[in-house]
Amino acid sequence: MITKLSTYITDNTVPYRNLAIEEYLTLHTEPDECILFLWQNRRTVVIGKNQNCWKECKVNCLEEDGGYLVRRLSGGGAVFHDLGNLNFTFCVRKENYDVDRQLEVILQAARLLGLDARKTGRNDVTIEGRKFSGNAFYESGDFCYHHGTLLLDVNKEDMSRYLNVSREKLQSKGVDSVRSRVANLIEFNPQITVPLMQEKLVQAFGMVYGLETQVLSKDRIDWEDVHEKEQKFGSWEWKYGRRIPFQYSASRRFGWGDVELQFQVDGGIIKSVNVFSDGMNPKLVGALPAAWEGCRYEEQALIAALEQTVEALQKDSEAAEHAEAGTRILGSRESEQQMKQDIGELLRECL
């Protein structure tokens, strides 16, 4: 039975630190306590624990724009966060874990703002059939959390820009785009702000559980432990190195011919590569599989290997030309440079 309600609101917006705080609070929730943690992330895509980040998100585009890719502990699908989004987490022991009761806090907070919010489907909260909150869940031994998003004034264009939402998933819900499916709460109440939503959530928390709320002291948190967890969430191994095998292919026609790239990836590492082309320079095409096998499946590593391969081929060409008294061989320096540029462009688009 819950007898203690604690709230913790942070102004930190670095996602790796917020996930670290969330995990720490979850694993240090006292018996018969429920903690409501409220937090925001700057431009971020958060994927479920077992998702393929490259399938769910335009990773390169996100990171080039200064955004963050984050893999959370819970399952579920990919979501976009910015400062128009408020996140909540209920941290509680297993015996007191009650999703319906926890969701009632969200519904009640919306009602306090004059909004007719409803729970629909497995884990969505909607107004007039449009989703403004998605939820996910995590359990570790006796400890659980239930967390989710609240779209207040999220940039929907950025959401569509960074998320790869399958057309089949959207069509199954009777909509044509991720932007039309979701709603910002300011569309229904323009007076809503992040501080106001935080206030109503804390108020609803006390109302639903029938208890006074208290602010969780920062002294309860071991910040060295939080720092270690933050390093984990920000590491390449955690974000990209999960053992999630997948295949990816990309193709394009350039002035010098067609090219198709096929990658078999496991744990973020390329295990095998096929490169097909009808171009007239077979040397570079033939050298790329060996150059890319064992690389991390990321733009920087693949392009670096591509450039090194072209450089090595051109050194071999120079040596051959010198030996044959200046005879130009098939696969000239100019051709390889153009192929390098075009294949590099294709890699940037497909990662």
Coordinates of C-alpha atoms in Angstrom, one line a residue:
M1 CA 0.0 0.0 0.0
I2 CA 1.4 3.4 -1.0
T3 CA 1.7 5.7 2.0
K4 CA 4.3 8.2 0.6
L5 CA 4.2 10.4 -2.5
S6 CA 7.5 12.0 -3.6
T7 CA 8.0 14.4 -6.5
Y8 CA 11.3 15.2 -8.3
I9 CA 11.4 17.9 -11.0
T10 CA 14.7 18.5 -12.8
D11 CA 15.7 21.4 -15.1
N12 CA 18.4 19.2 -16.7
T13 CA 17.7 18.6 -20.4
V14 CA 20.6 16.3 -21.4
P15 CA 18.8 13.0 -22.1
Y16 CA 21.5 10.6 -21.0
R17 CA 21.5 12.2 -17.5
N18 CA 17.7 12.2 -17.3
L19 CA 17.6 8.5 -18.1
A20 CA 20.3 8.0 -15.4
I21 CA 18.3 9.9 -12.8
E22 CA 15.2 7.9 -13.8
E23 CA 17.0 4.5 -13.4
Y24 CA 18.5 5.6 -10.0
L25 CA 15.2 6.8 -8.6
T26 CA 13.5 3.6 -9.7
L27 CA 16.1 1.4 -8.1
H28 CA 16.0 3.4 -4.9
T29 CA 12.2 3.8 -4.4
E30 CA 11.3 3.0 -0.8
P31 CA 8.7 0.4 0.1
D32 CA 5.2 1.9 -0.1
E33 CA 6.5 5.0 -1.9
C34 CA 5.6 6.3 -5.3
I35 CA 7.9 8.8 -7.0
L36 CA 6.7 11.1 -9.7
F37 CA 9.7 12.3 -11.8
L38 CA 9.1 15.1 -14.3
W39 CA 11.7 15.9 -16.9
Q40 CA 12.4 17.3 -20.3
N41 CA 15.0 16.5 -23.1
R42 CA 16.4 18.8 -25.6
R43 CA 16.1 17.6 -29.3
T44 CA 16.2 13.8 -28.9
V45 CA 14.9 10.6 -30.4
V46 CA 14.3 7.9 -27.7
I47 CA 14.1 4.4 -28.9
G48 CA 12.9 1.2 -27.1
K49 CA 15.5 -1.1 -25.6
N50 CA 15.3 -3.6 -28.4
Q51 CA 14.8 -1.4 -31.4
N52 CA 17.0 -1.0 -34.4
C53 CA 17.9 2.7 -34.2
W54 CA 18.7 3.0 -38.0
K55 CA 15.3 1.6 -38.9
E56 CA 13.4 3.8 -36.4
C57 CA 15.2 7.1 -36.8
K58 CA 17.2 9.2 -39.3
V59 CA 20.3 8.9 -37.0
N60 CA 22.7 10.9 -39.1
C61 CA 20.3 13.7 -39.8
L62 CA 19.4 14.0 -36.1
E63 CA 23.0 14.1 -34.9
E64 CA 24.1 16.5 -37.6
D65 CA 21.4 18.9 -36.3
G66 CA 22.8 18.6 -32.8
G67 CA 20.2 16.1 -31.5
Y68 CA 20.6 13.0 -29.4
L69 CA 19.9 9.4 -30.0
V70 CA 18.9 7.6 -26.7
R71 CA 18.1 4.0 -26.0
R72 CA 15.9 3.6 -22.9
L73 CA 15.5 0.6 -20.6
S74 CA 11.8 0.1 -21.5
G75 CA 10.4 -1.5 -24.6
G76 CA 8.0 0.1 -27.0
G77 CA 8.5 2.4 -30.0
A78 CA 10.5 5.5 -30.9
V79 CA 9.4 8.9 -29.7
F80 CA 10.7 12.4 -30.4
H81 CA 11.4 14.8 -27.5
D82 CA 12.1 18.6 -27.5
L83 CA 11.4 21.3 -25.0
G84 CA 7.7 21.4 -26.0
N85 CA 7.4 17.9 -24.5
L86 CA 7.1 17.1 -20.8
N87 CA 8.1 13.6 -19.7
F88 CA 6.8 11.8 -16.6
T89 CA 8.0 8.7 -14.7
F90 CA 6.2 6.8 -11.9
C91 CA 8.8 4.9 -9.9
V92 CA 7.2 2.3 -7.6
R93 CA 7.8 -1.2 -6.1
K94 CA 6.1 -4.1 -7.9
E95 CA 3.5 -4.8 -5.2
N96 CA 2.2 -1.2 -5.6
Y97 CA 2.5 -1.0 -9.4
D98 CA -0.9 -0.1 -11.0
V99 CA -0.9 1.3 -14.5
D100 CA -4.5 2.3 -14.5
R101 CA -4.1 4.3 -11.3
Q102 CA -0.9 5.9 -12.6
L103 CA -2.6 6.8 -15.9
E104 CA -5.4 8.3 -13.9
V105 CA -3.0 10.9 -12.7
I106 CA -2.3 12.0 -16.3
L107 CA -6.0 12.0 -17.2
Q108 CA -6.9 14.0 -14.1
A109 CA -4.2 16.5 -14.7
A110 CA -5.6 17.0 -18.2
R111 CA -9.1 17.5 -16.8
L112 CA -7.8 20.1 -14.4
L113 CA -6.9 22.0 -17.6
G114 CA -10.3 21.6 -19.1
L115 CA -9.3 18.7 -21.4
D116 CA -11.4 15.6 -22.1
A117 CA -8.5 13.1 -22.2
R118 CA -9.0 9.4 -22.6
K119 CA -7.0 6.2 -22.5
T120 CA -7.1 4.3 -25.8
G121 CA -5.5 1.2 -27.1
R122 CA -2.6 -0.4 -25.2
N123 CA -0.7 2.6 -24.0
D124 CA -1.9 5.9 -25.6
V125 CA -3.7 8.8 -24.1
T126 CA -5.8 10.9 -26.6
I127 CA -8.0 13.9 -27.0
E128 CA -10.7 13.7 -29.7
G129 CA -9.0 10.6 -31.1
R130 CA -5.5 12.2 -31.4
K131 CA -2.6 11.1 -29.3
F132 CA -0.8 13.4 -26.9
S133 CA 0.8 10.8 -24.6
G134 CA 2.5 7.5 -25.2
N135 CA 3.6 5.2 -22.4
A136 CA 6.2 2.4 -21.8
F137 CA 7.1 0.2 -18.9
Y138 CA 10.1 -1.3 -17.2
E139 CA 10.6 -3.9 -14.4
S140 CA 13.8 -4.9 -12.6
G141 CA 13.3 -7.3 -9.7
D142 CA 11.1 -5.6 -7.2
F143 CA 11.3 -2.2 -8.9
C144 CA 9.2 -0.9 -11.7
Y145 CA 8.7 2.3 -13.7
H146 CA 6.0 3.6 -15.9
H147 CA 7.0 6.6 -18.1
G148 CA 5.6 8.5 -21.0
T149 CA 5.5 11.7 -23.0
L150 CA 3.1 14.7 -22.8
L151 CA 3.1 16.7 -26.0
L152 CA 2.5 20.3 -25.1
D153 CA 4.0 22.3 -27.9
V154 CA 6.3 19.9 -29.8
N155 CA 7.8 20.8 -33.2
K156 CA 5.9 18.3 -35.4
E157 CA 8.0 19.1 -38.4
D158 CA 11.1 17.9 -36.5
M159 CA 9.2 14.9 -35.3
S160 CA 8.4 13.9 -38.9
R161 CA 11.9 14.8 -40.0
Y162 CA 13.7 12.5 -37.6
L163 CA 11.3 9.5 -37.1
N164 CA 10.9 6.7 -39.6
V165 CA 7.3 5.7 -39.1
S166 CA 6.2 2.9 -41.3
R167 CA 3.3 3.7 -43.7
E168 CA 1.7 0.4 -42.7
K169 CA 1.6 1.4 -39.0
L170 CA 0.1 4.8 -39.9
Q171 CA -2.5 3.3 -42.3
S172 CA -3.6 0.8 -39.7
K173 CA -4.6 3.7 -37.5
G174 CA -6.4 5.4 -40.3
V175 CA -4.1 8.4 -40.7
D176 CA -1.6 9.5 -43.4
S177 CA 1.2 11.0 -41.4
V178 CA 2.7 11.1 -37.9
R179 CA 1.9 14.8 -37.7
S180 CA -1.8 14.2 -38.3
R181 CA -2.0 11.4 -35.7
V182 CA -0.6 13.3 -32.8
A183 CA -1.8 16.5 -31.1
N184 CA -0.2 19.2 -28.9
L185 CA -2.2 20.2 -25.9
I186 CA -1.9 23.9 -26.7
E187 CA -4.2 23.1 -29.7
F188 CA -7.0 22.5 -27.1
N189 CA -5.9 25.0 -24.5
P190 CA -3.5 27.7 -25.7
Q191 CA -2.7 28.7 -22.0
I192 CA -0.9 25.5 -21.2
T193 CA 2.8 25.8 -20.4
V194 CA 5.4 23.4 -19.0
P195 CA 5.3 24.9 -15.5
L196 CA 1.5 24.9 -15.5
M197 CA 1.4 21.2 -16.6
Q198 CA 3.9 20.3 -13.9
E199 CA 1.8 22.0 -11.3
K200 CA -1.4 20.1 -12.4
L201 CA 0.4 16.8 -12.5
V202 CA 1.6 17.2 -8.9
Q203 CA -1.9 18.3 -7.9
A204 CA -3.5 15.3 -9.7
F205 CA -0.9 13.0 -8.1
G206 CA -2.1 13.9 -4.7
M207 CA -5.7 13.7 -5.6
V208 CA -5.6 10.3 -7.2
Y209 CA -3.7 8.7 -4.3
G210 CA -5.4 10.7 -1.6
L211 CA -2.1 11.8 0.0
E212 CA 0.1 14.9 0.5
T213 CA 3.0 15.1 -1.9
Q214 CA 6.5 16.0 -0.8
V215 CA 9.6 17.1 -2.8
L216 CA 12.3 14.4 -3.0
S217 CA 15.5 15.8 -1.6
K218 CA 18.6 15.8 -3.8
D219 CA 20.5 14.4 -0.8
R220 CA 18.7 11.1 -1.4
I221 CA 20.5 10.8 -4.8
D222 CA 24.0 9.4 -5.1
W223 CA 25.2 11.6 -7.9
E224 CA 28.4 9.6 -8.6
D225 CA 26.1 6.6 -9.3
V226 CA 24.0 8.8 -11.6
H227 CA 27.1 9.9 -13.4
E228 CA 28.1 6.2 -14.0
K229 CA 24.7 5.5 -15.4
E230 CA 24.8 8.6 -17.6
Q231 CA 28.1 7.3 -19.1
K232 CA 26.3 4.0 -19.9
F233 CA 23.4 5.6 -21.6
G234 CA 25.7 7.9 -23.7
S235 CA 28.0 5.1 -24.8
W236 CA 28.3 3.9 -28.3
E237 CA 27.9 0.3 -27.1
W238 CA 24.5 1.0 -25.4
K239 CA 23.1 3.2 -28.2
Y240 CA 24.3 1.3 -31.3
G241 CA 26.0 -1.9 -30.2
R242 CA 23.0 -3.9 -29.1
R243 CA 22.9 -7.4 -30.7
I244 CA 20.0 -6.7 -33.1
P245 CA 20.9 -8.3 -36.4
F246 CA 19.4 -6.6 -39.5
Q247 CA 20.0 -6.2 -43.2
Y248 CA 20.1 -2.9 -45.0
S249 CA 20.3 -2.1 -48.7
A250 CA 20.5 1.1 -50.7
S251 CA 20.8 1.8 -54.4
R252 CA 21.2 4.7 -56.8
R253 CA 22.1 5.4 -60.4
F254 CA 24.9 7.9 -60.9
G255 CA 26.6 9.2 -64.1
W256 CA 29.2 6.3 -64.0
G257 CA 26.6 3.6 -63.4
D258 CA 24.2 1.9 -61.0
V259 CA 25.4 0.8 -57.5
E260 CA 23.6 -1.2 -54.8
L261 CA 25.0 -1.6 -51.3
Q262 CA 23.9 -4.5 -49.0
F263 CA 24.9 -4.6 -45.3
Q264 CA 24.4 -7.4 -42.8
V265 CA 24.8 -5.8 -39.4
D266 CA 24.9 -7.4 -35.9
G267 CA 25.5 -5.5 -32.7
G268 CA 26.1 -2.3 -34.7
I269 CA 29.1 -4.0 -36.5
I270 CA 29.0 -4.9 -40.2
K271 CA 29.4 -8.6 -40.6
S272 CA 29.1 -8.9 -44.4
V273 CA 28.8 -6.6 -47.4
N274 CA 27.7 -6.9 -51.0
V275 CA 28.4 -4.2 -53.6
F276 CA 26.8 -4.5 -57.0
S277 CA 27.4 -2.1 -59.9
D278 CA 27.4 -2.0 -63.7
G279 CA 30.0 0.8 -63.6
M280 CA 33.2 0.7 -65.7
N281 CA 35.6 0.8 -62.7
P282 CA 35.5 -2.7 -61.1
K283 CA 38.4 -2.1 -58.7
L284 CA 36.7 0.1 -56.2
V285 CA 33.5 -1.9 -56.2
G286 CA 35.5 -5.1 -55.7
A287 CA 37.5 -3.6 -52.8
L288 CA 34.7 -2.1 -50.8
P289 CA 33.3 -5.3 -49.1
A290 CA 36.6 -6.1 -47.5
A291 CA 37.1 -2.5 -46.5
W292 CA 33.7 -2.2 -44.8
E293 CA 33.4 -5.6 -43.1
G294 CA 34.1 -5.2 -39.4
C295 CA 33.3 -1.5 -39.4
R296 CA 30.8 0.1 -37.2
Y297 CA 27.6 0.8 -39.1
E298 CA 27.9 4.6 -38.9
E299 CA 28.6 7.2 -41.5
Q300 CA 32.0 8.4 -40.1
A301 CA 33.5 4.9 -40.1
L302 CA 32.2 3.8 -43.5
I303 CA 33.2 7.0 -45.2
A304 CA 36.7 6.9 -43.6
A305 CA 37.1 3.3 -44.9
L306 CA 35.9 4.4 -48.4
E307 CA 38.4 7.2 -48.5
Q308 CA 41.2 5.0 -47.4
T309 CA 40.3 2.4 -50.0
V310 CA 40.3 5.0 -52.8
E311 CA 43.6 6.4 -51.6
A312 CA 45.2 2.9 -51.6
L313 CA 43.8 2.2 -55.1
Q314 CA 45.2 5.5 -56.4
K315 CA 48.7 4.7 -55.0
D316 CA 48.6 1.4 -56.8
S317 CA 47.5 3.1 -60.0
E318 CA 50.3 5.6 -59.8
A319 CA 52.8 2.7 -59.3
A320 CA 51.3 0.9 -62.3
E321 CA 51.4 4.0 -64.5
H322 CA 55.0 4.6 -63.6
A323 CA 55.9 1.0 -64.5
E324 CA 54.2 1.2 -67.8
A325 CA 55.7 4.6 -68.8
G326 CA 52.7 6.7 -68.1
T327 CA 50.0 4.5 -69.7
R328 CA 46.6 5.3 -68.2
I329 CA 44.8 2.2 -66.8
L330 CA 41.1 1.6 -66.5
G331 CA 39.8 3.1 -63.3
S332 CA 41.4 6.5 -63.4
R333 CA 42.0 8.8 -60.5
E334 CA 39.1 11.1 -61.7
S335 CA 36.7 8.2 -61.9
E336 CA 37.5 6.9 -58.4
Q337 CA 37.2 10.4 -56.9
Q338 CA 33.7 10.8 -58.5
M339 CA 32.7 7.4 -57.3
K340 CA 33.9 8.2 -53.8
Q341 CA 31.9 11.4 -53.7
D342 CA 28.7 9.7 -55.0
I343 CA 28.9 6.6 -52.8
G344 CA 29.7 8.8 -49.8
E345 CA 26.5 10.8 -50.6
L346 CA 24.5 7.6 -50.7
L347 CA 25.9 6.5 -47.3
R348 CA 24.9 9.8 -45.8
E349 CA 21.4 9.4 -47.0
C350 CA 20.9 5.7 -45.9
L351 CA 22.4 5.9 -42.4

